[in-house]
mmCIF file of C-alpha atoms in Angstrom:
data_model
loop_
_atom_site.group_PDB
_atom_site.id
_atom_site.type_symbol
_atom_site.label_atom_id
_atom_site.label_comp_id
_atom_site.label_asym_id
_atom_site.label_seq_id
_atom_site.Cartn_x
_atom_site.Cartn_y
_atom_site.Cartn_z
ATOM 1 C CA MET B 12 9.244 7.560 1.002
ATOM 2 C CA TRP B 13 11.521 4.630 0.306
ATOM 3 C CA TYR B 14 14.881 6.183 1.107
ATOM 4 C CA ASN B 15 14.430 6.022 4.856
ATOM 5 C CA GLY B 16 15.116 2.449 5.881
ATOM 6 C CA ALA B 17 16.129 -1.022 4.778
ATOM 7 C CA ALA B 18 14.531 -4.413 5.237
ATOM 8 C CA ARG B 19 15.990 -6.301 8.136
ATOM 9 C CA PHE B 20 15.514 -9.955 9.083
ATOM 10 C CA PHE B 21 16.071 -11.011 12.616
ATOM 11 C CA PHE B 22 15.605 -13.795 15.134
ATOM 12 C CA VAL B 23 13.251 -12.950 17.974
ATOM 13 C CA ASP B 24 14.611 -13.608 21.452
ATOM 14 C CA TYR B 25 13.289 -17.063 22.113
ATOM 15 C CA ALA B 26 13.177 -16.513 25.847
ATOM 16 C CA LEU B 27 10.731 -13.645 25.407
ATOM 17 C CA TYR B 28 8.251 -15.757 23.494
ATOM 18 C CA ILE B 29 8.635 -19.110 25.213
ATOM 19 C CA GLN B 30 5.301 -20.895 25.373
ATOM 20 C CA LYS B 31 3.622 -20.894 28.809
ATOM 21 C CA TRP B 32 0.984 -23.463 29.722
ATOM 22 C CA THR B 33 -1.427 -22.732 32.581
ATOM 23 C CA GLY B 34 -3.128 -25.277 34.842
ATOM 24 C CA GLY B 35 -2.629 -28.037 32.319
ATOM 25 C CA ALA B 36 -5.052 -26.345 29.924
ATOM 26 C CA ALA B 37 -4.068 -26.607 26.277
ATOM 27 C CA MET B 38 -4.208 -22.870 25.739
ATOM 28 C CA LEU B 39 -1.063 -20.917 25.072
ATOM 29 C CA GLU B 40 -0.707 -17.691 27.017
ATOM 30 C CA ARG B 41 1.918 -16.475 24.572
ATOM 31 C CA ASN B 42 2.775 -17.470 21.008
ATOM 32 C CA ILE B 43 4.414 -15.987 17.914
ATOM 33 C CA ILE B 44 4.730 -17.199 14.346
ATOM 34 C CA ALA B 45 8.094 -18.344 13.043
ATOM 35 C CA ASN B 46 8.257 -15.966 10.083
ATOM 36 C CA ILE B 47 9.207 -12.537 11.446
ATOM 37 C CA HIS B 48 10.436 -9.701 9.210
ATOM 38 C CA PRO B 49 9.535 -6.087 8.367
ATOM 39 C CA VAL B 50 6.246 -5.563 6.570
ATOM 40 C CA VAL B 51 7.686 -3.374 3.806
ATOM 41 C CA ASN B 52 11.053 -2.284 2.477
ATOM 42 C CA ASP B 53 11.125 1.451 1.825
ATOM 43 C CA TYR B 54 14.193 1.114 -0.390
ATOM 44 C CA ARG B 55 12.100 -0.890 -2.851
ATOM 45 C CA GLY B 56 9.326 1.703 -2.935
ATOM 46 C CA GLU B 57 6.966 -0.415 -0.844
ATOM 47 C CA ASN B 58 5.060 2.609 0.414
ATOM 48 C CA TYR B 59 1.539 1.186 0.609
ATOM 49 C CA TRP B 60 1.297 -0.789 3.792
ATOM 50 C CA PHE B 61 -1.901 -2.729 3.105
ATOM 51 C CA ASN B 62 -0.152 -4.466 0.216
ATOM 52 C CA GLY B 63 2.802 -5.369 2.424
ATOM 53 C CA CYS B 64 0.464 -6.770 5.061
ATOM 54 C CA ALA B 65 -1.420 -8.846 2.489
ATOM 55 C CA ALA B 66 1.811 -10.268 1.076
ATOM 56 C CA TYR B 67 3.060 -11.053 4.600
ATOM 57 C CA VAL B 68 -0.013 -13.155 5.332
ATOM 58 C CA MET B 69 0.188 -14.986 2.014
ATOM 59 C CA GLU B 70 3.713 -16.166 2.839
ATOM 60 C CA SER B 71 2.029 -18.424 5.397
ATOM 61 C CA VAL B 72 -1.175 -19.145 3.496
ATOM 62 C CA ALA B 73 0.319 -19.763 0.022
ATOM 63 C CA PRO B 74 4.107 -20.149 0.174
ATOM 64 C CA ARG B 75 5.872 -20.942 -3.065
ATOM 65 C CA PRO B 76 7.659 -24.335 -3.019
ATOM 66 C CA GLY B 77 11.336 -23.904 -2.281
ATOM 67 C CA GLY B 78 11.030 -21.180 0.362
ATOM 68 C CA ASP B 79 13.883 -21.177 2.846
ATOM 69 C CA GLY B 80 11.609 -21.530 5.870
ATOM 70 C CA LYS B 81 12.525 -18.157 7.347
ATOM 71 C CA ALA B 82 10.680 -15.908 4.913
ATOM 72 C CA PRO B 83 8.960 -18.201 2.408
ATOM 73 C CA ALA B 84 8.511 -16.723 -1.042
ATOM 74 C CA THR B 85 4.998 -16.470 -2.420
ATOM 75 C CA ASP B 86 3.546 -15.623 -5.806
ATOM 76 C CA TYR B 87 1.240 -13.234 -3.937
ATOM 77 C CA ASP B 88 3.978 -10.735 -3.114
ATOM 78 C CA TYR B 89 3.926 -6.982 -2.520
ATOM 79 C CA SER B 90 4.103 -6.194 -6.238
ATOM 80 C CA LEU B 91 1.123 -8.415 -6.987
ATOM 81 C CA PHE B 92 -1.063 -6.793 -4.345
ATOM 82 C CA ALA B 93 0.050 -3.278 -5.316
ATOM 83 C CA GLY B 94 -1.207 -4.117 -8.811
ATOM 84 C CA VAL B 95 -4.323 -6.063 -7.817
ATOM 85 C CA THR B 96 -5.483 -3.158 -5.674
ATOM 86 C CA GLY B 97 -4.383 -0.681 -8.352
ATOM 87 C CA ASP B 98 -2.479 1.283 -5.710
ATOM 88 C CA ASN B 99 0.700 1.423 -7.815
ATOM 89 C CA PHE B 100 -1.208 3.040 -10.683
ATOM 90 C CA THR B 101 -3.615 5.416 -8.979
ATOM 91 C CA GLN B 102 -3.125 9.038 -7.985
ATOM 92 C CA VAL B 103 -5.492 10.187 -5.250
ATOM 93 C CA TRP B 104 -6.676 13.601 -4.136
ATOM 94 C CA PRO B 105 -9.082 14.544 -1.293
ATOM 95 C CA LYS B 106 -11.544 17.103 -2.628
ATOM 96 C CA ASP B 107 -12.745 17.755 0.904
ATOM 97 C CA GLY B 108 -9.223 18.289 2.214
ATOM 98 C CA ARG B 109 -9.361 15.327 4.607
ATOM 99 C CA PHE B 110 -6.159 13.273 4.601
ATOM 100 C CA ARG B 111 -7.105 9.615 4.247
ATOM 101 C CA GLY B 112 -3.784 7.924 3.620
ATOM 102 C CA GLU B 113 -1.402 7.393 0.758
ATOM 103 C CA CYS B 114 -3.031 5.052 -1.758
ATOM 104 C CA ALA B 115 -6.348 4.032 -3.249
ATOM 105 C CA SER B 116 -6.729 1.201 -0.722
ATOM 106 C CA ASP B 117 -6.594 3.706 2.132
ATOM 107 C CA TYR B 118 -9.431 5.650 0.512
ATOM 108 C CA LEU B 119 -11.551 2.652 -0.458
ATOM 109 C CA TYR B 120 -11.101 0.625 2.698
ATOM 110 C CA SER B 121 -14.147 -1.137 4.048
ATOM 111 C CA ALA B 122 -14.884 -4.677 5.146
ATOM 112 C CA GLU B 123 -16.254 -5.369 1.680
ATOM 113 C CA TYR B 124 -13.174 -3.952 -0.017
ATOM 114 C CA ALA B 125 -10.750 -6.002 2.055
ATOM 115 C CA ALA B 126 -12.776 -9.137 1.466
ATOM 116 C CA GLY B 127 -12.860 -8.390 -2.248
ATOM 117 C CA VAL B 128 -9.089 -8.122 -2.558
ATOM 118 C CA PHE B 129 -8.582 -11.670 -1.318
ATOM 119 C CA GLY B 130 -11.621 -12.871 -3.217
ATOM 120 C CA TRP B 131 -10.001 -11.685 -6.458
ATOM 121 C CA ILE B 132 -7.147 -14.128 -5.900
ATOM 122 C CA GLY B 133 -9.436 -16.943 -4.744
ATOM 123 C CA TYR B 134 -8.817 -17.071 -0.989
ATOM 124 C CA ALA B 135 -11.191 -17.139 1.955
ATOM 125 C CA ARG B 136 -11.240 -14.103 4.187
ATOM 126 C CA GLU B 137 -13.192 -12.772 7.130
ATOM 127 C CA VAL B 138 -13.262 -9.164 8.276
ATOM 128 C CA VAL B 139 -14.032 -8.765 11.972
ATOM 129 C CA THR B 140 -15.001 -5.394 13.445
ATOM 130 C CA ASP B 141 -16.352 -6.546 16.823
ATOM 131 C CA ARG B 142 -13.500 -6.061 19.300
ATOM 132 C CA ARG B 143 -15.037 -8.704 21.578
ATOM 133 C CA GLU B 144 -14.028 -11.307 18.989
ATOM 134 C CA TYR B 145 -10.464 -10.162 18.365
ATOM 135 C CA ALA B 146 -8.612 -12.049 21.098
ATOM 136 C CA ALA B 147 -10.050 -15.517 20.480
ATOM 137 C CA LYS B 148 -9.761 -15.268 16.708
ATOM 138 C CA VAL B 149 -6.181 -13.939 16.834
ATOM 139 C CA VAL B 150 -5.159 -16.792 19.143
ATOM 140 C CA GLU B 151 -6.706 -19.358 16.804
ATOM 141 C CA SER B 152 -5.014 -17.906 13.715
ATOM 142 C CA ILE B 153 -1.579 -17.449 15.290
ATOM 143 C CA ASP B 154 -1.677 -20.951 16.744
ATOM 144 C CA ARG B 155 -2.178 -22.162 13.157
ATOM 145 C CA GLY B 156 0.863 -20.136 12.116
ATOM 146 C CA VAL B 157 -1.124 -17.581 10.105
ATOM 147 C CA PRO B 158 -0.641 -13.848 10.848
ATOM 148 C CA VAL B 159 -3.543 -11.416 10.850
ATOM 149 C CA ILE B 160 -3.969 -8.041 9.128
ATOM 150 C CA CYS B 161 -4.977 -5.219 11.444
ATOM 151 C CA LEU B 162 -6.275 -1.733 10.677
ATOM 152 C CA ARG B 163 -6.059 0.736 13.507
ATOM 153 C CA GLY B 164 -8.439 3.640 13.381
ATOM 154 C CA PHE B 165 -6.074 6.567 12.934
ATOM 155 C CA ASP B 166 -4.563 7.564 9.602
ATOM 156 C CA ASN B 167 -5.190 4.037 8.299
ATOM 157 C CA LEU B 168 -2.331 2.409 10.179
ATOM 158 C CA TRP B 169 -1.965 -1.097 8.771
ATOM 159 C CA SER B 170 -0.003 -3.749 10.653
ATOM 160 C CA VAL B 171 0.454 -7.509 10.804
ATOM 161 C CA VAL B 172 -0.379 -9.355 14.002
ATOM 162 C CA VAL B 173 2.341 -11.975 14.379
ATOM 163 C CA GLY B 174 1.736 -13.100 17.945
ATOM 164 C CA TYR B 175 -0.088 -12.606 21.206
ATOM 165 C CA GLU B 176 0.437 -12.482 24.962
ATOM 166 C CA ASP B 177 -1.928 -12.909 27.897
ATOM 167 C CA GLY B 178 -4.123 -15.291 25.944
ATOM 168 C CA GLY B 179 -4.720 -12.708 23.225
ATOM 169 C CA GLN B 180 -5.348 -9.647 25.409
ATOM 170 C CA THR B 181 -2.123 -8.183 24.052
ATOM 171 C CA THR B 182 -1.242 -8.582 20.384
ATOM 172 C CA LEU B 183 2.181 -8.307 18.776
ATOM 173 C CA HIS B 184 2.278 -6.189 15.622
ATOM 174 C CA MET B 185 4.824 -5.721 12.868
ATOM 175 C CA VAL B 186 4.534 -2.141 11.590
ATOM 176 C CA HIS B 187 6.222 -0.596 8.553
ATOM 177 C CA ASP B 188 9.927 -1.480 8.369
ATOM 178 C CA ARG B 189 10.416 -2.101 12.074
ATOM 179 C CA ALA B 190 12.481 -5.137 12.955
ATOM 180 C CA GLU B 191 10.651 -6.062 16.148
ATOM 181 C CA PRO B 192 6.959 -6.346 16.970
ATOM 182 C CA GLU B 193 5.234 -3.761 19.116
ATOM 183 C CA ARG B 194 2.709 -4.646 21.808
ATOM 184 C CA VAL B 195 -0.856 -3.429 21.362
ATOM 185 C CA SER B 196 -3.371 -3.770 24.184
ATOM 186 C CA ALA B 197 -6.918 -5.012 23.744
ATOM 187 C CA GLY B 198 -8.200 -1.508 24.425
ATOM 188 C CA ALA B 199 -6.350 0.053 21.488
ATOM 189 C CA ASP B 200 -8.104 1.882 18.687
ATOM 190 C CA ILE B 201 -8.427 -1.142 16.393
ATOM 191 C CA ALA B 202 -10.918 -0.634 13.578
ATOM 192 C CA SER B 203 -10.897 -4.148 12.134
ATOM 193 C CA MET B 204 -8.936 -7.331 11.647
ATOM 194 C CA ILE B 205 -8.731 -9.416 8.483
ATOM 195 C CA PHE B 206 -8.343 -13.180 8.817
ATOM 196 C CA VAL B 207 -7.239 -14.945 5.644
ATOM 197 C CA GLY B 208 -8.036 -18.607 5.098
ATOM 198 C CA GLY B 209 -7.315 -21.186 2.449
ATOM 199 C CA LYS B 210 -8.085 -21.250 -1.247
ATOM 200 C CA VAL B 211 -11.806 -21.393 -2.016
ATOM 201 C CA ARG B 212 -11.637 -21.207 -5.804
ATOM 202 C CA GLU B 213 -8.994 -21.672 -8.433
ATOM 203 C CA VAL B 214 -7.868 -18.416 -10.010
ATOM 204 C CA PRO B 215 -4.826 -18.954 -12.267
ATOM 205 C CA LEU B 216 -2.101 -16.399 -11.718
ATOM 206 C CA ALA B 217 -2.397 -15.160 -15.303
ATOM 207 C CA ARG B 218 -6.055 -14.418 -14.677
ATOM 208 C CA VAL B 219 -5.259 -12.558 -11.439
ATOM 209 C CA TYR B 220 -2.975 -10.203 -13.378
ATOM 210 C CA ARG B 221 -5.372 -9.860 -16.319
ATOM 211 C CA GLU B 222 -8.363 -9.012 -14.167
ATOM 212 C CA ALA B 223 -6.321 -6.468 -12.192
ATOM 213 C CA ILE B 224 -5.475 -4.671 -15.433
ATOM 214 C CA GLU B 225 -9.111 -4.851 -16.523
ATOM 215 C CA ARG B 226 -10.170 -3.065 -13.317
ATOM 216 C CA LEU B 227 -7.780 -0.156 -13.836
ATOM 217 C CA PRO B 228 -9.848 2.040 -16.217
ATOM 218 C CA GLY B 229 -12.712 2.119 -13.737
ATOM 219 C CA LEU B 230 -10.413 2.762 -10.804
ATOM 220 C CA LEU B 231 -8.634 5.627 -12.574
ATOM 221 C CA ALA B 232 -12.015 7.245 -13.287
ATOM 222 C CA THR B 233 -13.232 7.114 -9.669
ATOM 223 C CA GLN B 234 -14.892 10.309 -8.444
ATOM 224 C CA THR B 235 -16.868 10.840 -5.243
ATOM 225 C CA ASP B 236 -18.023 13.844 -3.253
ATOM 226 C CA GLY B 237 -14.949 13.518 -1.059
ATOM 227 C CA TYR B 238 -12.114 12.429 -3.358
ATOM 228 C CA VAL B 239 -11.023 11.677 -6.922
ATOM 229 C CA PHE B 240 -8.539 9.283 -8.528
ATOM 230 C CA GLY B 241 -6.410 9.217 -11.657
ATOM 231 C CA ALA B 242 -5.977 12.148 -14.036
ATOM 232 C CA GLU B 243 -8.712 14.149 -12.337
ATOM 233 C CA ALA B 244 -6.808 13.906 -9.059
ATOM 234 C CA PHE B 245 -3.904 15.753 -10.679
ATOM 235 C CA ARG B 246 -6.204 18.415 -12.111
ATOM 236 C CA GLN B 247 -7.961 19.130 -8.845
ATOM 237 C CA TRP B 248 -4.664 19.177 -6.964
ATOM 238 C CA ALA B 249 -3.345 21.735 -9.474
ATOM 239 C CA ASP B 250 -6.563 23.763 -9.201
ATOM 240 C CA TRP B 251 -6.179 23.779 -5.413
ATOM 241 C CA LEU B 252 -2.646 25.133 -5.731
ATOM 242 C CA ASP B 253 -3.690 27.738 -8.298
ATOM 243 C CA SER B 254 -6.418 28.955 -5.968
ATOM 244 C CA GLY B 255 -3.845 29.546 -3.238
ATOM 245 C CA GLY B 256 -4.013 26.172 -1.559
ATOM 246 C CA ALA B 257 -4.866 26.298 2.103
ATOM 247 C CA GLY B 258 -3.529 29.805 2.467
ATOM 248 C CA VAL B 259 -0.079 30.173 3.985
ATOM 249 C CA MET B 260 1.564 26.746 4.086
ATOM 250 C CA THR B 261 3.903 25.649 6.848
ATOM 251 C CA ASP B 262 6.767 23.183 6.750
ATOM 252 C CA GLU B 263 5.044 21.131 9.457
ATOM 253 C CA GLY B 264 1.903 20.673 7.396
ATOM 254 C CA MET B 265 3.486 20.063 4.003
ATOM 255 C CA TRP B 266 3.302 16.261 4.119
ATOM 256 C CA PHE B 267 -0.468 16.191 4.524
ATOM 257 C CA THR B 268 -1.243 18.962 2.042
ATOM 258 C CA HIS B 269 1.264 18.359 -0.750
ATOM 259 C CA CYS B 270 4.309 16.128 -0.238
ATOM 260 C CA SER B 271 2.463 12.863 0.371
ATOM 261 C CA TYR B 272 0.739 13.242 -3.014
ATOM 262 C CA VAL B 273 4.107 13.777 -4.694
ATOM 263 C CA CYS B 274 5.308 10.618 -2.948
ATOM 264 C CA ILE B 275 2.361 8.758 -4.500
ATOM 265 C CA LEU B 276 3.098 9.877 -8.064
ATOM 266 C CA ALA B 277 6.808 9.172 -7.532
ATOM 267 C CA THR B 278 6.070 5.696 -6.213
ATOM 268 C CA ASN B 279 3.722 4.845 -9.053
ATOM 269 C CA GLY B 280 5.966 6.160 -11.797
ATOM 270 C CA THR B 281 8.892 4.051 -10.640
ATOM 271 C CA CYS B 282 7.327 0.987 -9.023
ATOM 272 C CA CYS B 283 4.441 -0.228 -11.217
ATOM 273 C CA HIS B 284 6.700 -1.872 -13.793
ATOM 274 C CA SER B 285 7.321 -5.227 -12.144
ATOM 275 C CA PHE B 286 3.566 -5.824 -12.142
ATOM 276 C CA LEU B 287 3.198 -4.772 -15.778
ATOM 277 C CA ASN B 288 6.102 -6.985 -16.842
ATOM 278 C CA LYS B 289 4.668 -9.997 -15.014
ATOM 279 C CA ALA B 290 1.231 -9.346 -16.502
ATOM 280 C CA MET B 291 2.721 -9.390 -20.013
ATOM 281 C CA GLU B 292 4.800 -12.479 -19.263
ATOM 282 C CA LEU B 293 1.712 -14.402 -18.156
ATOM 283 C CA ASN B 294 -0.584 -12.841 -20.794
ATOM 284 C CA PRO B 295 1.413 -12.399 -24.025
ATOM 285 C CA ASP B 296 -1.586 -10.791 -25.755
ATOM 286 C CA MET B 297 -1.312 -7.775 -23.435
ATOM 287 C CA GLY B 298 1.649 -6.210 -25.200
ATOM 288 C CA PHE B 299 -0.093 -2.833 -25.097
ATOM 289 C CA LEU B 300 1.039 -2.636 -21.473
ATOM 290 C CA LYS B 301 4.461 -1.624 -22.797
ATOM 291 C CA GLU B 302 2.885 1.682 -23.858
ATOM 292 C CA VAL B 303 1.267 2.064 -20.459
ATOM 293 C CA GLY B 304 4.586 1.385 -18.751
ATOM 294 C CA ALA B 305 6.347 3.943 -20.935
ATOM 295 C CA LEU B 306 3.838 6.586 -19.880
ATOM 296 C CA TYR B 307 4.338 5.848 -16.191
ATOM 297 C CA ARG B 308 8.115 6.037 -16.733
ATOM 298 C CA LYS B 309 7.486 9.448 -18.272
ATOM 299 C CA THR B 310 5.801 10.543 -15.045
ATOM 300 C CA ALA B 311 8.905 9.426 -13.139
ATOM 301 C CA ARG B 312 11.013 11.763 -15.271
ATOM 302 C CA MET B 313 8.461 14.525 -14.756
ATOM 303 C CA TRP B 314 8.799 14.019 -11.025
ATOM 304 C CA GLY B 315 12.581 14.207 -11.314
ATOM 305 C CA GLY B 316 13.747 12.145 -8.373
ATOM 306 C CA GLU B 317 15.452 9.291 -10.205
ATOM 307 C CA GLY B 318 17.665 8.674 -13.208
ATOM 308 C CA LYS B 319 19.573 11.135 -15.336
ATOM 309 C CA ASP B 320 16.937 11.956 -17.973
ATOM 310 C CA ASN B 321 14.629 13.942 -15.709
ATOM 311 C CA ASP B 322 12.690 16.896 -17.095
ATOM 312 C CA ALA B 323 14.555 20.158 -16.642
ATOM 313 C CA ASP B 324 11.387 21.551 -15.073
ATOM 314 C CA SER B 325 10.635 18.482 -12.952
ATOM 315 C CA LEU B 326 8.675 18.872 -9.730
ATOM 316 C CA GLU B 327 11.878 18.434 -7.767
ATOM 317 C CA ALA B 328 13.626 21.148 -9.811
ATOM 318 C CA LEU B 329 10.679 23.496 -9.298
ATOM 319 C CA GLY B 330 10.783 23.082 -5.536
ATOM 320 C CA GLY B 331 7.544 21.106 -5.372
ATOM 321 C CA GLY B 332 8.974 17.635 -4.788
ATOM 322 C CA VAL B 333 8.707 14.933 -2.168
ATOM 323 C CA TYR B 334 10.462 16.918 0.535
ATOM 324 C CA ALA B 335 9.272 20.359 -0.567
ATOM 325 C CA LYS B 336 9.355 23.200 1.897
ATOM 326 C CA ALA B 337 6.549 25.685 2.331
ATOM 327 C CA GLU B 338 8.511 28.713 1.119
ATOM 328 C CA PRO B 339 8.401 28.059 -2.663
ATOM 329 C CA LEU B 340 4.725 27.092 -2.559
ATOM 330 C CA ASN B 341 3.826 30.235 -0.672
ATOM 331 C CA ASP B 342 5.213 32.254 -3.587
ATOM 332 C CA PRO B 343 2.401 32.702 -6.168
ATOM 333 C CA VAL B 344 4.705 32.535 -9.186
ATOM 334 C CA ARG B 345 6.580 29.435 -8.107
ATOM 335 C CA ARG B 346 3.371 27.787 -6.913
ATOM 336 C CA SER B 347 1.813 28.415 -10.332
ATOM 337 C CA ARG B 348 4.711 26.649 -12.047
ATOM 338 C CA VAL B 349 4.335 23.651 -9.753
ATOM 339 C CA ALA B 350 0.592 23.567 -10.456
ATOM 340 C CA ALA B 351 1.189 23.650 -14.215
ATOM 341 C CA LYS B 352 3.573 20.708 -13.943
ATOM 342 C CA ILE B 353 1.100 18.722 -11.873
ATOM 343 C CA ARG B 354 -1.576 19.436 -14.461
ATOM 344 C CA ALA B 355 0.760 17.946 -17.105
ATOM 345 C CA PHE B 356 0.677 14.632 -15.225
ATOM 346 C CA ALA B 357 -3.061 14.489 -15.879
ATOM 347 C CA VAL B 358 -2.470 14.510 -19.649
ATOM 348 C CA VAL B 359 -0.117 11.539 -19.383
ATOM 349 C CA ILE B 360 -2.454 9.502 -17.178
ATOM 350 C CA ASP B 361 -5.380 10.326 -19.470
ATOM 351 C CA GLU B 362 -3.392 8.728 -22.300
ATOM 352 C CA ALA B 363 -2.563 5.679 -20.189
ATOM 353 C CA ALA B 364 -6.243 5.253 -19.328
ATOM 354 C CA ARG B 365 -7.197 5.615 -23.001
ATOM 355 C CA ILE B 366 -4.745 2.889 -24.057
ATOM 356 C CA LEU B 367 -6.104 0.589 -21.374
ATOM 357 C CA SER B 368 -9.712 1.216 -22.358
ATOM 358 C CA ASP B 369 -9.019 0.799 -26.080
ATOM 359 C CA ASN B 370 -7.353 -2.565 -25.592
ATOM 360 C CA LEU B 371 -9.547 -4.212 -23.001
#
């Protein structure tokens, strides 16, 4: 959730990362990029780490003119990627009960998916899954000043590789809102690395936003044997609660069975609007997005965590909110009320999907 930290910018201890040359060979044993900062800012609702990692890399690949040199601005920021991926619009639910992460990107991730995200904005990308290639390719990218996106193989832990030591045998990762990189050894559980290159085709920014909106109806209708997205995700979540959930819930397990999914709907209801506003600014014919935005704002009030116009029977008021405890959801009556409220979210997202489909 976003109320647990603040973005911090810092200067890395130069002595720690001083360049070391060995035997006259032109290979750095240790190097780090100049642009070091947290990957996401929780206070801004940047809860989907893949999007933060993608934006981090684009600061080096496609900085906007006028950046201050410490953290160059880019048009391809967190908000853009959270919209391009559809993460800021998409509720998820695991039908099979397997926790996969906290956004659509975590569910959809594959080499093809990651490549597609950068392809949509017109940039070269390479997804590497052979760990024998990691060290050399990380060294080459960091020495060019371009960070690397890394996916570690547990709970979809996304990070940005900003440097290396020991000729690439140890990589330096920025994770979440941490202010300093952590060291990761070559033997770590790394699933893949994404190397982003230069522009390979011209995709005007207005088109990037338009095509992202055009992909939303299909994304919101996604259903597989293991998971569902959009309105159906709310319905199946509510059905799961009505059927008793996983039995007796515990406070320790609440995040993975209920609270993380509330965090998703809370994030989307409050944080999709910058993308919608930019899409309308660049594409004046997409005024129907105002209706879509109003519906997502309605879900924020239904959640009940922000503002003063929240529903009296919001999820937070019912005891089924972001930091819900097990006790109210173990009570059949209170659990039923929470399920009914979650089912009401499906009606709102159905209407948002209808407006999108009718106007695209």
